[in-house]
Short mmCIF file of C-alpha atoms in Angstrom, two decimals:
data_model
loop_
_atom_site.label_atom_id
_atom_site.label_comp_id
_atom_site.label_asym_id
_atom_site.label_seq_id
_atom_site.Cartn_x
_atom_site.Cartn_y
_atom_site.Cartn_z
CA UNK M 25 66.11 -99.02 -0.12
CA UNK M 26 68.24 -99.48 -3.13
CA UNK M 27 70.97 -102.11 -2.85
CA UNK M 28 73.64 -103.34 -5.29
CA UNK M 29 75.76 -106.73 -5.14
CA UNK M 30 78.73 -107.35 -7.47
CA UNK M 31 82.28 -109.19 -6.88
CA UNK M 32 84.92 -107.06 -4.87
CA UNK M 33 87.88 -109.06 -6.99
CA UNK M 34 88.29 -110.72 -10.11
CA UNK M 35 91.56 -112.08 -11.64
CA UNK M 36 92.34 -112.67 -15.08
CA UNK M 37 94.66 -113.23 -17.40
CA UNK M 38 95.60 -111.01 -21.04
CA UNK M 39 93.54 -112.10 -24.18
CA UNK M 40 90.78 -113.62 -21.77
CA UNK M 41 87.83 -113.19 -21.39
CA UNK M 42 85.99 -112.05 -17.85
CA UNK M 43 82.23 -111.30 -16.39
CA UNK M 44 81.38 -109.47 -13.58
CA UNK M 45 78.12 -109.85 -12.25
CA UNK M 46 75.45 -106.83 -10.40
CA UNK M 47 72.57 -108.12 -9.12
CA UNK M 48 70.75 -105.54 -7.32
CA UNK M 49 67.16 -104.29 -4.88
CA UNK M 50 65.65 -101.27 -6.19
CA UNK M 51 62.10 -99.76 -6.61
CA UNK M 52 61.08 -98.27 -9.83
CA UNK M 53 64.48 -99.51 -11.94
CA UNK M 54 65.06 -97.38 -14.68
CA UNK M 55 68.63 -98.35 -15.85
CA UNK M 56 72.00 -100.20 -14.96
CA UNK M 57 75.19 -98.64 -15.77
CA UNK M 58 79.05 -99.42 -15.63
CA UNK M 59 81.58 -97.08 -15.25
CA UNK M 60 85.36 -98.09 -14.87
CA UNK M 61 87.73 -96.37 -12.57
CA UNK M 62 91.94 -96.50 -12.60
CA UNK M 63 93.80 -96.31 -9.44
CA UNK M 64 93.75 -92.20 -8.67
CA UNK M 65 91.12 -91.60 -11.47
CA UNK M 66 87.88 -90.46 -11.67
CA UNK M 67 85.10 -93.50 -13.07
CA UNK M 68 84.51 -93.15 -16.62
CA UNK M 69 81.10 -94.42 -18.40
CA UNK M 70 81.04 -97.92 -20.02
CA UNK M 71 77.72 -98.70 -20.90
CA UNK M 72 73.88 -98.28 -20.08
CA UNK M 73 71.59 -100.93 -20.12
CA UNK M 74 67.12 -99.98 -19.88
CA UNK M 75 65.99 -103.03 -21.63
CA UNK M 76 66.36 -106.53 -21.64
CA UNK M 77 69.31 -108.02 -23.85
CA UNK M 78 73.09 -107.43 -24.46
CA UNK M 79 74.53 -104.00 -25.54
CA UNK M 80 77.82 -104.10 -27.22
CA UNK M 81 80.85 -101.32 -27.73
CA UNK M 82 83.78 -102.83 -29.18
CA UNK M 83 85.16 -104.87 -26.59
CA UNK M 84 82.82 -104.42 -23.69
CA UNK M 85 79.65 -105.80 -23.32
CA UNK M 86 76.78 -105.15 -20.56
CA UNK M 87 73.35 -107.67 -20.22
CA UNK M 88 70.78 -106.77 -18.40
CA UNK M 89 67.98 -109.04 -17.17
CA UNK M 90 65.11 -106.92 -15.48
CA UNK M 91 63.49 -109.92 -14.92
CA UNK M 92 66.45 -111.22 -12.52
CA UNK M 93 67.57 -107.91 -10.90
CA UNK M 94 70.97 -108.96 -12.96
CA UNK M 95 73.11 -107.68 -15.09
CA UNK M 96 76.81 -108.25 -16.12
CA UNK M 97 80.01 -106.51 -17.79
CA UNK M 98 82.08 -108.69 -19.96
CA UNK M 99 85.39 -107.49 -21.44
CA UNK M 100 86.61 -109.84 -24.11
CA UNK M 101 90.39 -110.16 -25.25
CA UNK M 102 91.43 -108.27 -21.91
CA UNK M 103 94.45 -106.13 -22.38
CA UNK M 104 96.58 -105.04 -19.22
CA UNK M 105 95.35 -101.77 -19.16
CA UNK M 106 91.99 -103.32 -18.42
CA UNK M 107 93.09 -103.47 -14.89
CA UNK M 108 91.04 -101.13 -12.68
CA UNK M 109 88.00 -100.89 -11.01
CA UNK M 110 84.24 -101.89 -12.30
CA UNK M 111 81.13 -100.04 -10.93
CA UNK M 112 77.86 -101.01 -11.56
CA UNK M 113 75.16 -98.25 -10.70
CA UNK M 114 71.52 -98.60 -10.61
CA UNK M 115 69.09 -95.58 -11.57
CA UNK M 116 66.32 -95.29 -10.01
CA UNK M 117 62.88 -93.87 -9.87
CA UNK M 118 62.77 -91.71 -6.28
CA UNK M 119 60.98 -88.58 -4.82
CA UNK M 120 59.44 -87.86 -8.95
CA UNK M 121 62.92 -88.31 -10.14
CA UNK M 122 64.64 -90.70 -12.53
CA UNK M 123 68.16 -89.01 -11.84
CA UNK M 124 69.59 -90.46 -8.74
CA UNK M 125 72.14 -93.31 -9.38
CA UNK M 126 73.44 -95.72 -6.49
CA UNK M 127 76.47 -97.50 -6.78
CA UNK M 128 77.87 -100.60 -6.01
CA UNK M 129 81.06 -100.36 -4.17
CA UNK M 130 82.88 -101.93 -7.13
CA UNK M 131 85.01 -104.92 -8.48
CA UNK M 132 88.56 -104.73 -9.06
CA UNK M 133 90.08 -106.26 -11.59
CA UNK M 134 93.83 -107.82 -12.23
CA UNK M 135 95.09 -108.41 -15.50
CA UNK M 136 98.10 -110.99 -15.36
CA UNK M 137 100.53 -110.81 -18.18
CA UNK J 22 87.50 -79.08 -23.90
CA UNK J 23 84.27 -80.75 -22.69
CA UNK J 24 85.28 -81.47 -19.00
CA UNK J 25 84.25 -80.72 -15.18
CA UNK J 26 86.92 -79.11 -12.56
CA UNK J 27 87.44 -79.36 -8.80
CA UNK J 28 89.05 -77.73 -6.68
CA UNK J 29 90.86 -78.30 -4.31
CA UNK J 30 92.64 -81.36 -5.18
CA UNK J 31 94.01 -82.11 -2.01
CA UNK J 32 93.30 -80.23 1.07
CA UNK J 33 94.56 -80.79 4.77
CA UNK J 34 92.13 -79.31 7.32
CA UNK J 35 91.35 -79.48 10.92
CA UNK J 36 87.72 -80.30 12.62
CA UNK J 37 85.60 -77.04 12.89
CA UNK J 38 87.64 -75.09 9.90
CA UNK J 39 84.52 -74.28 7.33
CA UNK J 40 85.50 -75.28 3.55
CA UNK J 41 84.18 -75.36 0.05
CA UNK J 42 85.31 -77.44 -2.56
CA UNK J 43 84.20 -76.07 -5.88
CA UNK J 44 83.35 -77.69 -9.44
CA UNK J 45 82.08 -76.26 -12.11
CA UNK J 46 81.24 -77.58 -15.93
CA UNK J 47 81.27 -76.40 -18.87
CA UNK J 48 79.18 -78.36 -21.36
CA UNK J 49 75.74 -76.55 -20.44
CA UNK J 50 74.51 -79.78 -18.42
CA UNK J 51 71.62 -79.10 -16.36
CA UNK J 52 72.16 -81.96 -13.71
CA UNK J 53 75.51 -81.80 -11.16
CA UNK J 54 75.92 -84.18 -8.20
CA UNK J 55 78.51 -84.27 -5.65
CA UNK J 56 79.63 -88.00 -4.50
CA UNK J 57 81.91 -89.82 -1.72
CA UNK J 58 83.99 -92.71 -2.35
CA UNK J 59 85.44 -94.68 0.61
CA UNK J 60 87.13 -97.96 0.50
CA UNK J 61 84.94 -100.68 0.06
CA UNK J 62 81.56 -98.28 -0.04
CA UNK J 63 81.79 -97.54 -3.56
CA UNK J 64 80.94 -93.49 -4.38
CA UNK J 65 77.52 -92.65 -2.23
CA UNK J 66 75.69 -89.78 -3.33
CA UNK J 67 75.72 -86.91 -1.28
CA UNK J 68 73.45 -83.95 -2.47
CA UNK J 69 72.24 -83.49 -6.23
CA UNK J 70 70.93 -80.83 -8.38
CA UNK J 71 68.21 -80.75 -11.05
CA UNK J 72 68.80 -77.41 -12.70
CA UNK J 73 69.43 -73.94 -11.08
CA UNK J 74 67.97 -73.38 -7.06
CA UNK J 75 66.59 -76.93 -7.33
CA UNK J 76 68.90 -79.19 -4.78
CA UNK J 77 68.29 -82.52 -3.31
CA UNK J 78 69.78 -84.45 -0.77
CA UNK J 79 71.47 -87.58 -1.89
CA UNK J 80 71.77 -91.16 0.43
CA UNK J 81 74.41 -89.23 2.55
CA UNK J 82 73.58 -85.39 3.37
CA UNK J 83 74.34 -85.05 6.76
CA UNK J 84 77.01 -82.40 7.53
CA UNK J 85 77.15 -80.70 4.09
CA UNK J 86 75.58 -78.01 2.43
CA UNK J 87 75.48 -77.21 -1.78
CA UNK J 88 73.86 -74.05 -3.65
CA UNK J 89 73.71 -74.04 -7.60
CA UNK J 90 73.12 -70.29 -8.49
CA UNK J 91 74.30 -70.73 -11.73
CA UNK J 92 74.05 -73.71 -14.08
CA UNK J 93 78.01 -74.16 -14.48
CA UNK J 94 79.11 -74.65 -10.49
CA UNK J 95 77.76 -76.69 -7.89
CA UNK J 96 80.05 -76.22 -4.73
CA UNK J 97 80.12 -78.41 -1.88
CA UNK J 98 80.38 -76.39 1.43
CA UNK J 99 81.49 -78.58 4.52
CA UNK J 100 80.70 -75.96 7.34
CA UNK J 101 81.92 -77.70 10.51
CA UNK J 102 84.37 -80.52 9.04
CA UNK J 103 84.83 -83.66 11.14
CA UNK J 104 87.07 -86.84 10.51
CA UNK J 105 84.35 -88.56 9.26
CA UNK J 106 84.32 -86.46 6.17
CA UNK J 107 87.83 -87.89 5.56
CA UNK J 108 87.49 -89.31 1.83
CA UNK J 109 87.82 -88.66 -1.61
CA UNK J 110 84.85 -86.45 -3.02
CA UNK J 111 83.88 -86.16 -6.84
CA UNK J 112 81.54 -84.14 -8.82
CA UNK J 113 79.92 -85.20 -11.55
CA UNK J 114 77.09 -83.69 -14.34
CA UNK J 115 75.12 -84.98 -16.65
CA UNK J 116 72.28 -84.12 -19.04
CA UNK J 117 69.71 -85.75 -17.33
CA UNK J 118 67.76 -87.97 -20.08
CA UNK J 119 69.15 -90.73 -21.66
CA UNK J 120 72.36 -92.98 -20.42
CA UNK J 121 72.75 -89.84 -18.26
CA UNK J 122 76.04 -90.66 -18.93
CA UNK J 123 77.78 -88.65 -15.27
CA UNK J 124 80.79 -86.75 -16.30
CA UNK J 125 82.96 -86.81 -13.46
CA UNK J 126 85.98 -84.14 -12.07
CA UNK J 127 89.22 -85.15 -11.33
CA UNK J 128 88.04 -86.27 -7.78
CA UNK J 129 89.40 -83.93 -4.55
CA UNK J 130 91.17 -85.65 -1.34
CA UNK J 131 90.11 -84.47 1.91
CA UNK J 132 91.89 -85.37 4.89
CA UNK J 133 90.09 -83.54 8.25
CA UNK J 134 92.56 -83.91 11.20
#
């Protein structure tokens, strides 16, 4: 089966810098995602990684390592409304289908002034 | 406004008492998924859809039901609620190719007494 391992906290503090780490099982990888999720919110995506190598949108950036099964999410000059939750999600290749996503059951994040 | 809906938001029920929890999208996306989310799980898949009459269950089917007769709603039918199903449900669509990039609803809070 499909299996996804990332921190359940992380602490930081404003104008840091901070990584959190997936490193997941899966058959037939086709991509790794993040999605970020406020208290009462629904997850919004970050980023999508298919290939090896570092993808970068403004302050966010996501590596993935196919290799290694790993991938990370760094947020650079953290602000406090960076605090929330981090998913990674796997997509995967199963039953002829590319479309069915498993996530990790997140990392949450705390911003300290 | 590009965005998916669900409701309920909240609903209070008791075990036995049949319910449907609706979402529907409006930017034409062919793919719709319903997911769980329960406190240290992450969101688990529940049941997806590819396009209109095609369904497929998701890592955790048991004791729902979903139909997609037409491209803009997927609704998520619960026909003999238990506790179990206590949790926060979201929908989410997507295009399908790409990021797949899952748009998700505002999320919908079941409590089953």
């Amino acid at each position: 089966g499909q299996s996804l391992e990332q921190p359940s906290e992380v602490t930081a503090v404003e104008g840091a810098i901070v990584q959190i780490n997936c490193t997941y099982q899966t058959s037939g990888f086709y991509g790794l995602s993040w999605y970020q999720q406020h208290d009462g919110g629904a997850p919004t995506f970050l980023s999508y990684n298919a290939l090896d190598g570092l993808e970068e949108t403004g302050r966010f950036s996501s590596f993935l390592s196919r290799s290694d099964s790993y991938g990370y999410l760094l947020l650079q000059e953290l602000q406090m409304k960076d605090s929330a939750s981090y998913f990674c999600a796997v997509r995967d290749w199963r039953s002829g289908s590319a479309r069915q996503l498993t996530f990790g059951s997140g990392t949450q994040l705390t911003v300290l002034p | 406004e590009a965005q998916v809906t669900q409701n309920p938001r909240y609903l209070i029920t008791v075990t036995g008492k049949k319910l449907t929890v609706t979402c529907s999208q409006n930017m034409n996306h062919e793919y719709m998924s319903w997911y769980r989310q329960d406190p240290g799980l992450g969101l688990r898949q529940i049941y997806y859809s590819m396009n209109v009459e095609v369904t497929d269950k998701g890592d955790v089917p048991e004791g729902y039901k979903v139909s997609r007769k037409e491209k803009r709603n997927f609704p998520l039918i619960l026909e003999s609620p238990s506790p179990n199903q206590t949790s926060l449900y979201f929908c989410a669509s997507s295009t399908g190719f790409g990021t797949d990039t899952q748009y998700f609803g505002p999320g919908t809070r079941l409590t089953v007494l």
